PDB file of C-alpha atoms in Angstrom:
ATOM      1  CA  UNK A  19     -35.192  35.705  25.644  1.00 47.00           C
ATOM      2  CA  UNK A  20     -38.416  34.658  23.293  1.00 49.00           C
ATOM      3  CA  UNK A  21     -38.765  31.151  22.761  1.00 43.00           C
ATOM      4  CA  UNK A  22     -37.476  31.316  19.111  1.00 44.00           C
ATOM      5  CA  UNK A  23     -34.307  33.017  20.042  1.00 42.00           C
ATOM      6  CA  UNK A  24     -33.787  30.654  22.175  1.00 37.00           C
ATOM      7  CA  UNK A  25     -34.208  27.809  19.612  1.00 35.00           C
ATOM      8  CA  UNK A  26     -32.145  29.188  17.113  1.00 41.00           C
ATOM      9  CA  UNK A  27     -29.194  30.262  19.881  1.00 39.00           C
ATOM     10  CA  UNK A  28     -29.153  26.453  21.163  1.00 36.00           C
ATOM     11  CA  UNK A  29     -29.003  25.514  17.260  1.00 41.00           C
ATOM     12  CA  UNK A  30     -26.538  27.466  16.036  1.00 39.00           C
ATOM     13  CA  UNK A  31     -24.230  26.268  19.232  1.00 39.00           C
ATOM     14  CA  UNK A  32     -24.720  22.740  18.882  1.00 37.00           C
ATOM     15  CA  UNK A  33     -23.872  23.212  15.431  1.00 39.00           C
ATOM     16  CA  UNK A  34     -20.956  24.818  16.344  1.00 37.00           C
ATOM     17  CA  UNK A  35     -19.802  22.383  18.728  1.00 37.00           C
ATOM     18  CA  UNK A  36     -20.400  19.200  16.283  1.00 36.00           C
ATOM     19  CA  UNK A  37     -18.216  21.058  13.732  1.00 38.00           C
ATOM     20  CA  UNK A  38     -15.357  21.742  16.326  1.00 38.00           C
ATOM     21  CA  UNK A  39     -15.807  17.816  17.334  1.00 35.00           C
ATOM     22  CA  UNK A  40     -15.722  16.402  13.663  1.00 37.00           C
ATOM     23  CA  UNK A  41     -12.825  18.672  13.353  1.00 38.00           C
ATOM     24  CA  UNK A  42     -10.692  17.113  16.651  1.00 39.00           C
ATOM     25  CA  UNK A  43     -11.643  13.913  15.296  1.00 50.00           C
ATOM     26  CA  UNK A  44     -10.496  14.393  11.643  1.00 58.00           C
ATOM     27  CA  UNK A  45      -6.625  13.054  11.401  1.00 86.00           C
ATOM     28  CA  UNK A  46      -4.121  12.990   9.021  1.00 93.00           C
ATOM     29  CA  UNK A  47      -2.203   9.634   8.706  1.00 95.00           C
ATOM     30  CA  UNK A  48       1.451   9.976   7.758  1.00 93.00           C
ATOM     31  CA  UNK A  49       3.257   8.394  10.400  1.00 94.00           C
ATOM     32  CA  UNK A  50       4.176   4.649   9.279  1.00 96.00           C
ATOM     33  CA  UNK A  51       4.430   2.371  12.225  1.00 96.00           C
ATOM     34  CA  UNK A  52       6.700  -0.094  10.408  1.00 94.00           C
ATOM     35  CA  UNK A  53       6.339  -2.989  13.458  1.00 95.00           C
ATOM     36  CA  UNK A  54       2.715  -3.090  13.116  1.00 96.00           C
ATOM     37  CA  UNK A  55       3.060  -3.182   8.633  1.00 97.00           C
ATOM     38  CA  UNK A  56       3.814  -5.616   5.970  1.00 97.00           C
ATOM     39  CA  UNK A  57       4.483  -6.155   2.523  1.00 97.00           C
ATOM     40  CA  UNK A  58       4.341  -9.554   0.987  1.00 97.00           C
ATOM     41  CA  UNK A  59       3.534 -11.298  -2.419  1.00 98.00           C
ATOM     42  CA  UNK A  60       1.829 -14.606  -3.824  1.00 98.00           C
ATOM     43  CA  UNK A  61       2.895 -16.228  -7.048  1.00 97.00           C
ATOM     44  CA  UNK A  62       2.883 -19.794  -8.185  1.00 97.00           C
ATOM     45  CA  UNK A  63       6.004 -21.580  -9.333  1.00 95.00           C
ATOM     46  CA  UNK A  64       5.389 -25.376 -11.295  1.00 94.00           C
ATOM     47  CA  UNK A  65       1.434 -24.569 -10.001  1.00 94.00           C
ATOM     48  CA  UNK A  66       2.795 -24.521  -6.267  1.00 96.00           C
ATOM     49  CA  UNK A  67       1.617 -21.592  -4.562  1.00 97.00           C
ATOM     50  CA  UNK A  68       4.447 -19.433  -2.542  1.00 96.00           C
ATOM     51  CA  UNK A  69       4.290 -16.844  -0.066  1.00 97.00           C
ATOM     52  CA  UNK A  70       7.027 -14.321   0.408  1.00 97.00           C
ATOM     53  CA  UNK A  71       7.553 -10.968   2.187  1.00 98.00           C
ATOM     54  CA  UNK A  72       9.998  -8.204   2.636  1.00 98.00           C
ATOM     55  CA  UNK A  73      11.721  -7.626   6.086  1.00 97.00           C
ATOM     56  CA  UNK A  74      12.519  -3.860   5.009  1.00 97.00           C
ATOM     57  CA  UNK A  75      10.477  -0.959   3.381  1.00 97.00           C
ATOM     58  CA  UNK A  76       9.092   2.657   4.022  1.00 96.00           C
ATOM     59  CA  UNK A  77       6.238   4.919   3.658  1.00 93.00           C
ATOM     60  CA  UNK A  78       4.996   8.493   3.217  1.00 93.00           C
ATOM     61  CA  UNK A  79       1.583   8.549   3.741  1.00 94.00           C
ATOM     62  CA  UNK A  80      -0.906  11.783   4.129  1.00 95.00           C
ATOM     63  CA  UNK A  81      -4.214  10.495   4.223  1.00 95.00           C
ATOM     64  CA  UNK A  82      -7.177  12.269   6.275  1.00 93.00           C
ATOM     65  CA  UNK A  83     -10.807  10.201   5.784  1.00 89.00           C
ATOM     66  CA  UNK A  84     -12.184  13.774   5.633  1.00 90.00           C
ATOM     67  CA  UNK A  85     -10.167  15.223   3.167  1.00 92.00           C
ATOM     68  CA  UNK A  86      -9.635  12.224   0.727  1.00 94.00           C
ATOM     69  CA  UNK A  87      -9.116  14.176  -2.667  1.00 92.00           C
ATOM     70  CA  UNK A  88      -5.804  15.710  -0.500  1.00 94.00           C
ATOM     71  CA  UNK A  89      -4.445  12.130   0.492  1.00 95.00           C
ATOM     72  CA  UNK A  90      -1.029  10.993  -0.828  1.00 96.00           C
ATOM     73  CA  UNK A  91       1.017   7.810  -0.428  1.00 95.00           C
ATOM     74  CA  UNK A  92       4.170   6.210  -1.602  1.00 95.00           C
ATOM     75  CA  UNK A  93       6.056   3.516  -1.129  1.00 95.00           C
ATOM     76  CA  UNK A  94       9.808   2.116  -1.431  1.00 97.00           C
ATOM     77  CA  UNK A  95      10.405  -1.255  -1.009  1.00 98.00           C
ATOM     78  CA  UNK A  96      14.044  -2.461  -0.207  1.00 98.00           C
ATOM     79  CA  UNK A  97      13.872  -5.541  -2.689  1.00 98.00           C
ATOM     80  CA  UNK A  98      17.561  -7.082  -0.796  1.00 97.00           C
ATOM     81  CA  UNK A  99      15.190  -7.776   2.061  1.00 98.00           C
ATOM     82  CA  UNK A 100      12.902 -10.373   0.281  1.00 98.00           C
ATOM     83  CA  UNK A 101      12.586 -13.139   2.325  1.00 97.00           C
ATOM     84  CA  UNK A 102      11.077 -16.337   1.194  1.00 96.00           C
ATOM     85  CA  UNK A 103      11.590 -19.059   3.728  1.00 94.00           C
ATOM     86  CA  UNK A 104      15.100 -20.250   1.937  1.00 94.00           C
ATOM     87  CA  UNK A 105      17.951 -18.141   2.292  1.00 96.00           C
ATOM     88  CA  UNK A 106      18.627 -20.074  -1.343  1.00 96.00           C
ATOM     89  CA  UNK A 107      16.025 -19.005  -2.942  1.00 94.00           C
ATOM     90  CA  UNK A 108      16.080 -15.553  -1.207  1.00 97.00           C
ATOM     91  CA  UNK A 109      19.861 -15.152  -2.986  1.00 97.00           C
ATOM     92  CA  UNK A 110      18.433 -15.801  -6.805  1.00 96.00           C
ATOM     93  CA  UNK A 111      16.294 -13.698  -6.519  1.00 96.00           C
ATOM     94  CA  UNK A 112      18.804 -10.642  -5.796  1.00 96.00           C
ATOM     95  CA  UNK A 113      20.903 -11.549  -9.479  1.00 97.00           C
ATOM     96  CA  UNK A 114      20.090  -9.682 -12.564  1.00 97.00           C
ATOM     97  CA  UNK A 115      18.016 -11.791 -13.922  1.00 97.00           C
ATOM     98  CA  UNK A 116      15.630 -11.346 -11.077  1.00 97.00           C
ATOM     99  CA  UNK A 117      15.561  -8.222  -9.134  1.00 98.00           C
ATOM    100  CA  UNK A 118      19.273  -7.187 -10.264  1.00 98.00           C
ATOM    101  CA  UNK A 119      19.180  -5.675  -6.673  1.00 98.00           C
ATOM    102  CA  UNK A 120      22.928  -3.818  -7.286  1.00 98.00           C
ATOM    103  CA  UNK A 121      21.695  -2.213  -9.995  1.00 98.00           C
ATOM    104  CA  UNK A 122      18.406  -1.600  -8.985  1.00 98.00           C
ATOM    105  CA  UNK A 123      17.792  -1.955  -4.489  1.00 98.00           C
ATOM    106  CA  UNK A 124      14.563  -0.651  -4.580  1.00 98.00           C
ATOM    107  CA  UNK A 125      10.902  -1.156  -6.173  1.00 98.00           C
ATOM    108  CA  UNK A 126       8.567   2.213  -5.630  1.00 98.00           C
ATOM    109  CA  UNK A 127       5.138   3.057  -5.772  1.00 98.00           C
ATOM    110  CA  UNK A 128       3.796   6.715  -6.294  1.00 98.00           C
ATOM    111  CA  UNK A 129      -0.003   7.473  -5.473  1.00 97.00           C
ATOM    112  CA  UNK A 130      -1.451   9.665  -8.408  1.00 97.00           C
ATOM    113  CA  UNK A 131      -5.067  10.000  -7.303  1.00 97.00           C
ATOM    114  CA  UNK A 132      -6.868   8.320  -4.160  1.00 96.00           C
ATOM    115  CA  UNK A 133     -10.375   8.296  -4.293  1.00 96.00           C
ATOM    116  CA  UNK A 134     -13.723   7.452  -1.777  1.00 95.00           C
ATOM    117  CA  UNK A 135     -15.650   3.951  -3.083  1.00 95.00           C
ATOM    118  CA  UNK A 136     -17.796   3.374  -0.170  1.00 90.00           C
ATOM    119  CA  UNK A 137     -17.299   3.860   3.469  1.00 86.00           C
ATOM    120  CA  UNK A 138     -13.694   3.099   4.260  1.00 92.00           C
ATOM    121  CA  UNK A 139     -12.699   1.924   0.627  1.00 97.00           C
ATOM    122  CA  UNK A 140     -10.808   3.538  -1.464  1.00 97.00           C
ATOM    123  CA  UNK A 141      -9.360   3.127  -5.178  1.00 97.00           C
ATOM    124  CA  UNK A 142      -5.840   3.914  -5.094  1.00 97.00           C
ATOM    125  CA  UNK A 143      -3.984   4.767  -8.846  1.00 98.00           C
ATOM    126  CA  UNK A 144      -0.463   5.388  -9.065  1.00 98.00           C
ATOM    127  CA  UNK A 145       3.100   4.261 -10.627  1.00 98.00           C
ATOM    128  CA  UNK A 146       4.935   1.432 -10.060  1.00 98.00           C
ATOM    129  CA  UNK A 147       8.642   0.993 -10.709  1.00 98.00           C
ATOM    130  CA  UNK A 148      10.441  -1.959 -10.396  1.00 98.00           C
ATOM    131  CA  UNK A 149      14.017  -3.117 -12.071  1.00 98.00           C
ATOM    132  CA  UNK A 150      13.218   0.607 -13.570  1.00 97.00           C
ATOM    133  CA  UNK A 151       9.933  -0.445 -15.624  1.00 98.00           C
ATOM    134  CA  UNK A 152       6.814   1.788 -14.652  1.00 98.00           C
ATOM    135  CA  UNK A 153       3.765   0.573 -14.850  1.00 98.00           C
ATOM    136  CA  UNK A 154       0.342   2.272 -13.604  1.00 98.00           C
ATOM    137  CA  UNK A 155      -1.299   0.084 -11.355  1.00 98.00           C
ATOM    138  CA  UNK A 156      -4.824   0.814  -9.827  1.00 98.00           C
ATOM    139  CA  UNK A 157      -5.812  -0.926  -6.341  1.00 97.00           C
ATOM    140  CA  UNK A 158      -9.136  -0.873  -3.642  1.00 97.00           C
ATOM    141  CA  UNK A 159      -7.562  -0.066  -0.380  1.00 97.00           C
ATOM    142  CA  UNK A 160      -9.736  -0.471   2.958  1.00 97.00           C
ATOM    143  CA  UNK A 161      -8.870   1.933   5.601  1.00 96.00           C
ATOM    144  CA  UNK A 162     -10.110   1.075   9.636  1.00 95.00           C
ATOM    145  CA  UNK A 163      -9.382   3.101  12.612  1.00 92.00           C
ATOM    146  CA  UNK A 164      -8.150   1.106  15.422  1.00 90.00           C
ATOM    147  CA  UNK A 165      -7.487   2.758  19.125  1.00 86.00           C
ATOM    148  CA  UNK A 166      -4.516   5.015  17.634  1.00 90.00           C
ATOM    149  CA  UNK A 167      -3.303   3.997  14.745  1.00 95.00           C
ATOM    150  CA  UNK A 168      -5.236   4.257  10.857  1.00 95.00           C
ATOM    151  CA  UNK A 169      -4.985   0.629   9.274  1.00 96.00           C
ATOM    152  CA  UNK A 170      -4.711   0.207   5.739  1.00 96.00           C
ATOM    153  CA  UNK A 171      -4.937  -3.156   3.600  1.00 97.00           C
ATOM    154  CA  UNK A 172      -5.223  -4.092   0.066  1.00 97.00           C
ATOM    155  CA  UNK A 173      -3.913  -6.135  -2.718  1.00 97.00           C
ATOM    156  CA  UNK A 174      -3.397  -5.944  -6.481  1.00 97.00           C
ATOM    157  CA  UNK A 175      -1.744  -8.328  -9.295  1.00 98.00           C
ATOM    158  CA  UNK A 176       1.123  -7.425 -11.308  1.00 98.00           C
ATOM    159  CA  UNK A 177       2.796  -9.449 -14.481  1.00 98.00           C
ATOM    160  CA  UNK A 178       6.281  -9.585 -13.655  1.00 98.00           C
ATOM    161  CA  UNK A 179       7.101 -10.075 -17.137  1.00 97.00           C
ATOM    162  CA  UNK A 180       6.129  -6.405 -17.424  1.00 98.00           C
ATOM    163  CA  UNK A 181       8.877  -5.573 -14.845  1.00 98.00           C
ATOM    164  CA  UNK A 182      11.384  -7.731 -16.050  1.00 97.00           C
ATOM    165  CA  UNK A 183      11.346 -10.044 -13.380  1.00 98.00           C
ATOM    166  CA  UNK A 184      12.871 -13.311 -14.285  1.00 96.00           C
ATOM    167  CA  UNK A 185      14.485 -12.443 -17.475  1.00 96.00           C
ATOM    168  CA  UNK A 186      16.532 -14.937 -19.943  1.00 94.00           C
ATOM    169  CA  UNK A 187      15.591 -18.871 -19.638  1.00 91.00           C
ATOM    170  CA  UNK A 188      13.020 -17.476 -16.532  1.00 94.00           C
ATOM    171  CA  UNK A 189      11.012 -15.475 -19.186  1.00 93.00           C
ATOM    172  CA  UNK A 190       8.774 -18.436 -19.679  1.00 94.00           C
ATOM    173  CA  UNK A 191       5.725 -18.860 -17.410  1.00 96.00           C
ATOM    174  CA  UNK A 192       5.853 -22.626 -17.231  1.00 94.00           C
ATOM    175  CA  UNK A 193       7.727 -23.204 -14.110  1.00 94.00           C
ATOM    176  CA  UNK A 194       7.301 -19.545 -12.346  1.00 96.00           C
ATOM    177  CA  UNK A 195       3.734 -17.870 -13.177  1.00 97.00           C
ATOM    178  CA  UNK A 196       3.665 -14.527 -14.361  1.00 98.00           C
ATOM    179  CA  UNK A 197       0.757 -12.972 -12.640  1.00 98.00           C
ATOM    180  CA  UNK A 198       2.342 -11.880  -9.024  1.00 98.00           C
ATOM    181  CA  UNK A 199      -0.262 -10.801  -6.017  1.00 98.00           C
ATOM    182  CA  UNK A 200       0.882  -8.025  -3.954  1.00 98.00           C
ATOM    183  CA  UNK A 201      -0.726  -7.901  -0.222  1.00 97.00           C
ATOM    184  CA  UNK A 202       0.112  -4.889   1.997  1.00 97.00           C
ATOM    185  CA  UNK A 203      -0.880  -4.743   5.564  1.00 96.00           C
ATOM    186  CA  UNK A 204       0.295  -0.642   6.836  1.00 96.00           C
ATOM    187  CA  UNK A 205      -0.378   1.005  10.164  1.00 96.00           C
ATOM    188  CA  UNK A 206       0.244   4.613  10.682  1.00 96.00           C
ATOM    189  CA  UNK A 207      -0.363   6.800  13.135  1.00 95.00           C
ATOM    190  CA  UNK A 208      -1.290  10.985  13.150  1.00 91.00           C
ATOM    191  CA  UNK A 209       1.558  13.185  13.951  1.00 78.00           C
TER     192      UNK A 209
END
């Protein structure tokens, strides 16, 4: 075989072989590994900051890092499972004026659009619906891959006025604060 066969032989198989290896390694997220997740919000109340989370919620997820344009996500939320430190406080928060949680359980989030930033950070758009108010919301959402498992993290501030949240004498910002920071901590895994 001349040396130039050769060369271009040994080229085109290595090429082959790093496609077939980017390929193996190219995964599709959409397995939610709820132990490993979270879902929890900031919001200040008479200029106190509070924490809260909720205990229950679920995710379908199709995200591949190769294949971005593709990726998909959404979200439900179980809003009975809020959990703020005080059962008290936890049961306001399920009457109408609040979260109205027998009329309406669950808050949701629909991706429209995911798109590449920079390495590993993405800007997420979609719809959120909450007490049955949609509102488009548009996030940055880091993604890290860690042993098995894809790790996404992000955060993004809502008004909860725009959601209804706190409705009748709570409609006033001067004891709870209307801008609300949402923080979500999700593991998946590729099925």
């Amino acid at each position: 075989m001349k040396i130039s066969n050769y060369l271009r032989f040994t080229g085109a198989a290595l090429a082959t072989a790093l496609i077939g290896l980017s390929s193996a390694q190219a995964e599709t997220y959409n397995q939610l590994v709820a132990q490993d997740s979270s879902v929890g919000f900031t919001y200040e109340q008479m200029g106190v900051r509070m924490d809260g989370e909720f205990r229950e919620f679920t995710a379908t997820l199709s995200f591949d890092p190769a294949q971005v344009d593709q990726a998909q996500a959404s979200f439900q939320v179980n809003l009975g499972s809020v959990d703020l430190g005080a059962p008290d406080f936890d049961a306001e928060l399920q009457k109408p004026d609040w979260f109205n949680t027998k009329a309406f359980p669950d808050a949701t989030f629909e991706s429209k659009s995911i798109a590449s930033k920079t390495d590993n950070l993405y800007e997420v758009q979609g719809v959120l619906t909450i007490k049955g108010e949609q509102q488009p919301v548009t996030f940055d959402a880091k993604f890290e891959q860690k042993a098995d498992q894809g790790l996404f993290s992000g955060e993004f501030t809502i008004e909860r006025a725009a959601f209804k949240i706190g409705e009748g004498s709570w409609s006033s910002f001067d004891i709870v604060a209307n801008d609300v920071l949402v923080r979500f901590n999700l593991a998946a895994t590729a099925q």
